[in-house]
């Protein structure tokens, strides 16, 4: 019997970001492997014209949850969606709901965040820093809380080359930033943002670093752990291989390559491609939740969830794999035959962008116009190239993440849990 699965039995678990990529896979695994858990509280906001209930219904009726319905037929009764907006004071949670959360929660998984690289500093701080502080404050008022698991990113310190499982201080105190955002107006905030983020490549990674500092500073006597996944990809094995529902990280570019839109990329072929499947991240989250609650480590531990030091891959190998897959299983109605050309040279990259991306798009749009249709390819191409340029920083560098804590945790697991966490099928 898995000790980890047994641990979550009878527990009341609070998940933020449960409607997101990672949150959905976490909920699925919890319901599937610990169907006797008491309740999962999820903090949800209405979105895109859907009520909370409609959003939950859609998730539970998706393909991802098919196995859950077999092992946990009353899953609808075990999920409690609570109206919340993490960018508001007290998350805009009603008094009654707040009371229930405070008195019942045993474990918190804090996944919610804004992951956009180009978000405004104000919004990113609200979500990734202030909301984390607010949640910690709530956690400190939960008498039954056993563990608080905060999800960060392996790139929160990507201004360093070698990253240990420790919290690195940011040059400006998070509290000072939170306070100043209260009285500065938006125009000034955007003007000072580049000065604040210094050598971080974007607002996302910078605010995730601030979020970690807040966790350290506000940890009080809570049992907290931080998990830092690298680039989270589709499921490896659970509940079935290849599940993904967004175009973040590499996904959008892989689709663009498969469709034949993107044929060249400014990337360093030998740079490490540190991808990690989402089900592996979830397995670590559950193991960390168990370990933190049961073993109560004296200090707060940080766990890296990365692949580069155990099973290294580089962008060249990744490209070869992706192209081989598209050869076998081509995407429908592709624009051109997929092809990959990686170059780290600026001039060559601009040449390929002009010749292989912009020119064909313009020609195709002329053809659409001549045949009485609405041109669209230039817009699509600009979108893809904008995304590619935003990701460039990450595909032209390599990082080393130490994984002592993650390895220590693996050695603490029972043989059954090691099997379930590492190679479940
Ligand atoms: C030679 C070619 C290739 C050869 C083939 C071989 C391929 C081999 C692999 C190569 C891939 C290499 C890529 C590597 C990428 C590495 C990424 C590393 C990132 C590390 C960071 C740290 C990891 C993290 O912590 S994760 C969180 C990461 N966050 C993200 O990934 C978000 C990044 N995205 C953004 O910030 C924005 O999308 C941005 C700024 C890139 C673009 O913004 P913009 O405003 O221009 O567009 P959007 O409004 O965002 O979207 C346009 C369009 O798409 C729809 N859309 C957006 N997001 C989603 C989604 N999640 N799901 C579904 N649809 C989405 C959106 O609705 C828009 O549609 P419209 O119809 O236009 O409305
Ligand atoms: N994906 C990746 O490659 C990686 C992700 N991470 C980290 O993992 C965590 C989860 O990421 P991922 O699942 O990919 O991100 P998603 O963007 O898929 O999910 C973000 C979640 O946060 C919620 N959220 C955002 N704003 C609010 C708000 N104002 N009020 C309530 N909920 C809100 C979203 O809700 P809604 O559905 O309503 O928008 C959604 O559930 C993040 O902390 C991220 O930094 C770390 C490394 C890599």
Short mmCIF file of N, CA and C and ligand atoms in Angstrom, two decimals, residues 115-119 152-155 202 204-205 208 229-232 245-251 253-254 257-258 262-265 267 275 315 318-320 322-323 326 339-342 357 379 383 386-388 390-391 394-395, ligand 1:
data_model
loop_
_atom_site.label_atom_id
_atom_site.label_comp_id
_atom_site.label_asym_id
_atom_site.label_seq_id
_atom_site.Cartn_x
_atom_site.Cartn_y
_atom_site.Cartn_z
N UNK A 115 1.42 33.36 -15.00
CA UNK A 115 2.64 32.81 -15.60
C UNK A 115 3.02 33.57 -16.88
N UNK A 116 2.29 34.64 -17.17
CA UNK A 116 2.62 35.43 -18.38
C UNK A 116 3.94 36.15 -18.18
N UNK A 117 4.78 36.09 -19.18
CA UNK A 117 6.07 36.77 -19.08
C UNK A 117 5.93 38.29 -19.19
N UNK A 118 4.83 38.72 -19.84
CA UNK A 118 4.70 40.16 -20.13
C UNK A 118 3.60 40.80 -19.28
N UNK A 119 3.25 40.21 -18.15
CA UNK A 119 2.22 40.81 -17.31
C UNK A 119 2.73 42.14 -16.76
N UNK A 152 6.84 27.09 -6.84
CA UNK A 152 7.58 28.19 -7.47
C UNK A 152 8.07 27.70 -8.83
N UNK A 153 9.15 28.23 -9.32
CA UNK A 153 9.71 27.77 -10.59
C UNK A 153 11.23 27.64 -10.47
N UNK A 154 11.79 26.68 -11.18
CA UNK A 154 13.25 26.50 -11.16
C UNK A 154 13.96 27.75 -11.71
N UNK A 155 13.18 28.57 -12.44
CA UNK A 155 13.78 29.76 -13.06
C UNK A 155 13.63 31.02 -12.20
N UNK A 202 12.35 38.48 -17.07
CA UNK A 202 10.97 38.96 -17.19
C UNK A 202 10.32 39.10 -15.81
N UNK A 204 7.70 37.69 -14.69
CA UNK A 204 7.24 36.43 -14.11
C UNK A 204 8.30 35.83 -13.19
N UNK A 205 9.51 35.62 -13.73
CA UNK A 205 10.55 34.97 -12.92
C UNK A 205 10.92 35.85 -11.71
N UNK A 208 8.22 35.58 -9.07
CA UNK A 208 8.25 34.25 -8.42
C UNK A 208 9.38 34.23 -7.38
N UNK A 229 9.61 23.41 -10.10
CA UNK A 229 9.70 22.63 -11.34
C UNK A 229 10.38 23.46 -12.43
N UNK A 230 10.98 22.76 -13.40
CA UNK A 230 11.57 23.52 -14.53
C UNK A 230 10.47 23.77 -15.57
N UNK A 231 10.64 23.33 -16.80
CA UNK A 231 9.60 23.60 -17.82
C UNK A 231 8.63 22.41 -17.82
N UNK A 232 7.40 22.66 -17.40
CA UNK A 232 6.46 21.55 -17.20
C UNK A 232 5.79 21.19 -18.54
N UNK A 245 -3.12 20.85 -21.97
CA UNK A 245 -4.28 21.65 -22.42
C UNK A 245 -3.94 23.12 -22.60
N UNK A 246 -2.65 23.42 -22.82
CA UNK A 246 -2.33 24.84 -23.04
C UNK A 246 -1.17 24.98 -24.02
N UNK A 247 -0.93 26.23 -24.41
CA UNK A 247 0.16 26.44 -25.37
C UNK A 247 1.32 27.19 -24.70
N UNK A 248 1.42 27.04 -23.38
CA UNK A 248 2.54 27.68 -22.66
C UNK A 248 3.85 26.95 -22.94
N UNK A 249 4.95 27.59 -22.50
CA UNK A 249 6.28 26.96 -22.62
C UNK A 249 6.53 26.50 -24.04
N UNK A 250 7.01 25.27 -24.20
CA UNK A 250 7.36 24.80 -25.54
C UNK A 250 6.14 24.40 -26.39
N UNK A 251 4.98 24.20 -25.74
CA UNK A 251 3.84 23.61 -26.46
C UNK A 251 3.44 24.38 -27.72
N UNK A 253 5.16 26.45 -29.51
CA UNK A 253 6.17 26.41 -30.58
C UNK A 253 6.21 25.03 -31.24
N UNK A 254 5.96 24.00 -30.46
CA UNK A 254 5.96 22.65 -31.04
C UNK A 254 4.79 22.54 -32.04
N UNK A 257 5.65 24.42 -35.10
CA UNK A 257 6.60 23.66 -35.94
C UNK A 257 5.86 22.56 -36.69
N UNK A 258 4.96 21.88 -35.99
CA UNK A 258 4.21 20.77 -36.61
C UNK A 258 3.34 21.24 -37.76
N UNK A 262 6.64 27.44 -38.14
CA UNK A 262 7.94 27.78 -37.56
C UNK A 262 8.97 26.77 -38.02
N UNK A 263 9.98 27.25 -38.77
CA UNK A 263 10.98 26.31 -39.31
C UNK A 263 12.38 26.63 -38.83
N UNK A 264 12.53 27.75 -38.13
CA UNK A 264 13.85 28.10 -37.60
C UNK A 264 13.66 28.82 -36.28
N UNK A 265 14.62 28.63 -35.39
CA UNK A 265 14.49 29.19 -34.06
C UNK A 265 15.85 29.63 -33.56
N UNK A 267 18.07 29.35 -31.13
CA UNK A 267 18.26 28.48 -29.97
C UNK A 267 19.66 27.89 -30.03
N UNK A 275 13.01 19.87 -19.47
CA UNK A 275 11.56 19.66 -19.40
C UNK A 275 11.25 18.60 -18.35
N UNK A 315 18.27 20.97 -26.89
CA UNK A 315 17.24 21.42 -27.84
C UNK A 315 17.38 20.73 -29.19
N UNK A 318 15.80 17.38 -28.81
CA UNK A 318 14.35 17.59 -28.67
C UNK A 318 13.74 17.85 -30.05
N UNK A 319 14.45 18.69 -30.85
CA UNK A 319 13.96 19.00 -32.21
C UNK A 319 13.86 17.74 -33.06
N UNK A 320 14.91 16.88 -32.96
CA UNK A 320 14.93 15.64 -33.75
C UNK A 320 13.73 14.77 -33.36
N UNK A 322 10.90 15.72 -31.93
CA UNK A 322 9.62 16.35 -32.30
C UNK A 322 9.36 16.14 -33.80
N UNK A 323 10.41 16.33 -34.61
CA UNK A 323 10.23 16.17 -36.07
C UNK A 323 9.91 14.72 -36.42
N UNK A 326 6.33 14.14 -35.79
CA UNK A 326 5.44 14.72 -36.81
C UNK A 326 5.53 13.96 -38.14
N UNK A 339 10.07 21.36 -40.41
CA UNK A 339 11.52 21.38 -40.58
C UNK A 339 12.09 22.18 -39.43
N UNK A 340 13.26 21.80 -38.92
CA UNK A 340 13.82 22.53 -37.78
C UNK A 340 15.23 23.02 -38.07
N UNK A 341 15.42 24.30 -37.87
CA UNK A 341 16.74 24.87 -38.04
C UNK A 341 17.06 25.72 -36.82
N UNK A 342 17.98 25.24 -35.99
CA UNK A 342 18.34 26.01 -34.80
C UNK A 342 19.62 26.79 -35.06
N UNK A 357 9.96 32.78 -42.67
CA UNK A 357 8.73 33.03 -41.91
C UNK A 357 7.91 34.18 -42.50
N UNK A 379 -0.51 37.81 -39.40
CA UNK A 379 -0.87 37.99 -37.98
C UNK A 379 -0.42 36.76 -37.16
N UNK A 383 2.57 36.61 -34.27
CA UNK A 383 2.28 36.07 -32.93
C UNK A 383 3.30 35.00 -32.54
N UNK A 386 6.71 36.52 -31.94
CA UNK A 386 6.74 37.25 -30.66
C UNK A 386 6.93 36.25 -29.51
N UNK A 387 6.18 35.15 -29.57
CA UNK A 387 6.32 34.14 -28.52
C UNK A 387 7.74 33.56 -28.52
N UNK A 388 8.24 33.24 -29.74
CA UNK A 388 9.59 32.66 -29.83
C UNK A 388 10.62 33.62 -29.23
N UNK A 390 10.14 35.81 -26.90
CA UNK A 390 9.97 35.85 -25.43
C UNK A 390 10.64 34.64 -24.76
N UNK A 391 10.70 33.52 -25.49
CA UNK A 391 11.26 32.29 -24.89
C UNK A 391 12.75 32.16 -25.16
N UNK A 394 15.50 31.45 -22.61
CA UNK A 394 15.54 30.14 -21.95
C UNK A 394 16.08 29.03 -22.85
N UNK A 395 16.15 29.30 -24.15
CA UNK A 395 16.62 28.22 -25.04
C UNK A 395 18.03 28.49 -25.57
C1 LIG B 1 12.73 25.22 -35.54
C2 LIG B 1 11.42 25.21 -34.99
C3 LIG B 1 11.08 24.20 -33.97
C4 LIG B 1 11.53 22.89 -34.36
C5 LIG B 1 10.71 21.84 -33.81
C6 LIG B 1 11.29 21.30 -32.67
C7 LIG B 1 10.69 21.86 -31.47
C8 LIG B 1 11.50 21.50 -30.34
C9 LIG B 1 11.08 22.27 -29.20
C10 LIG B 1 11.29 23.67 -29.45
C11 LIG B 1 10.55 24.45 -28.49
C12 LIG B 1 11.42 25.35 -27.82
C13 LIG B 1 10.65 26.23 -26.89
C14 LIG B 1 11.18 26.18 -25.57
C15 LIG B 1 10.44 27.05 -24.66
C16 LIG B 1 11.07 27.12 -23.40
C17 LIG B 1 10.23 27.89 -22.45
C18 LIG B 1 10.96 28.10 -21.26
C19 LIG B 1 10.15 28.82 -20.27
C20 LIG B 1 10.78 28.71 -18.97
C21 LIG B 1 10.13 29.63 -18.01
C22 LIG B 1 9.92 29.10 -16.71
C23 LIG B 1 8.98 27.98 -16.69
C24 LIG B 1 7.77 28.36 -15.94
O1 LIG B 1 7.80 28.69 -14.81
S1 LIG B 1 6.23 28.19 -16.70
C25 LIG B 1 5.37 29.32 -17.00
C26 LIG B 1 5.80 29.68 -18.31
N1 LIG B 1 4.93 30.66 -18.85
C27 LIG B 1 4.68 30.63 -20.10
O2 LIG B 1 5.10 29.73 -20.78
C28 LIG B 1 3.83 31.74 -20.62
C29 LIG B 1 4.56 32.38 -21.74
N2 LIG B 1 3.62 33.10 -22.57
C30 LIG B 1 3.38 34.39 -22.47
O3 LIG B 1 3.85 35.05 -21.57
C31 LIG B 1 2.55 35.02 -23.56
O4 LIG B 1 1.74 34.06 -24.16
C32 LIG B 1 3.44 35.69 -24.63
C33 LIG B 1 4.05 36.95 -24.00
C34 LIG B 1 4.55 34.76 -25.09
C35 LIG B 1 2.62 36.06 -25.86
O5 LIG B 1 1.63 36.96 -25.47
P1 LIG B 1 0.59 37.56 -26.53
O6 LIG B 1 -0.22 38.58 -25.82
O7 LIG B 1 1.31 37.92 -27.74
O8 LIG B 1 -0.30 36.33 -26.90
P2 LIG B 1 -1.37 35.61 -25.99
O9 LIG B 1 -2.49 36.57 -25.71
O10 LIG B 1 -0.72 35.04 -24.80
O11 LIG B 1 -1.90 34.40 -26.86
C36 LIG B 1 -2.13 34.48 -28.26
C37 LIG B 1 -3.22 33.52 -28.64
O12 LIG B 1 -2.98 32.24 -28.05
C38 LIG B 1 -4.05 31.91 -27.15
N3 LIG B 1 -3.50 31.34 -25.92
C39 LIG B 1 -2.59 31.91 -25.12
N4 LIG B 1 -2.32 31.12 -24.08
C40 LIG B 1 -3.08 30.04 -24.23
C41 LIG B 1 -3.26 28.86 -23.49
N5 LIG B 1 -2.59 28.69 -22.35
N6 LIG B 1 -4.11 27.93 -23.93
C42 LIG B 1 -4.81 28.11 -25.06
N7 LIG B 1 -4.69 29.22 -25.83
C43 LIG B 1 -3.85 30.17 -25.41
C44 LIG B 1 -4.70 33.21 -26.81
O13 LIG B 1 -6.06 33.03 -26.48
C45 LIG B 1 -4.55 33.96 -28.09
O14 LIG B 1 -5.52 33.52 -29.03
P3 LIG B 1 -6.41 34.59 -29.83
O15 LIG B 1 -7.24 33.74 -30.70
O16 LIG B 1 -5.43 35.45 -30.55
O17 LIG B 1 -7.17 35.29 -28.77
#
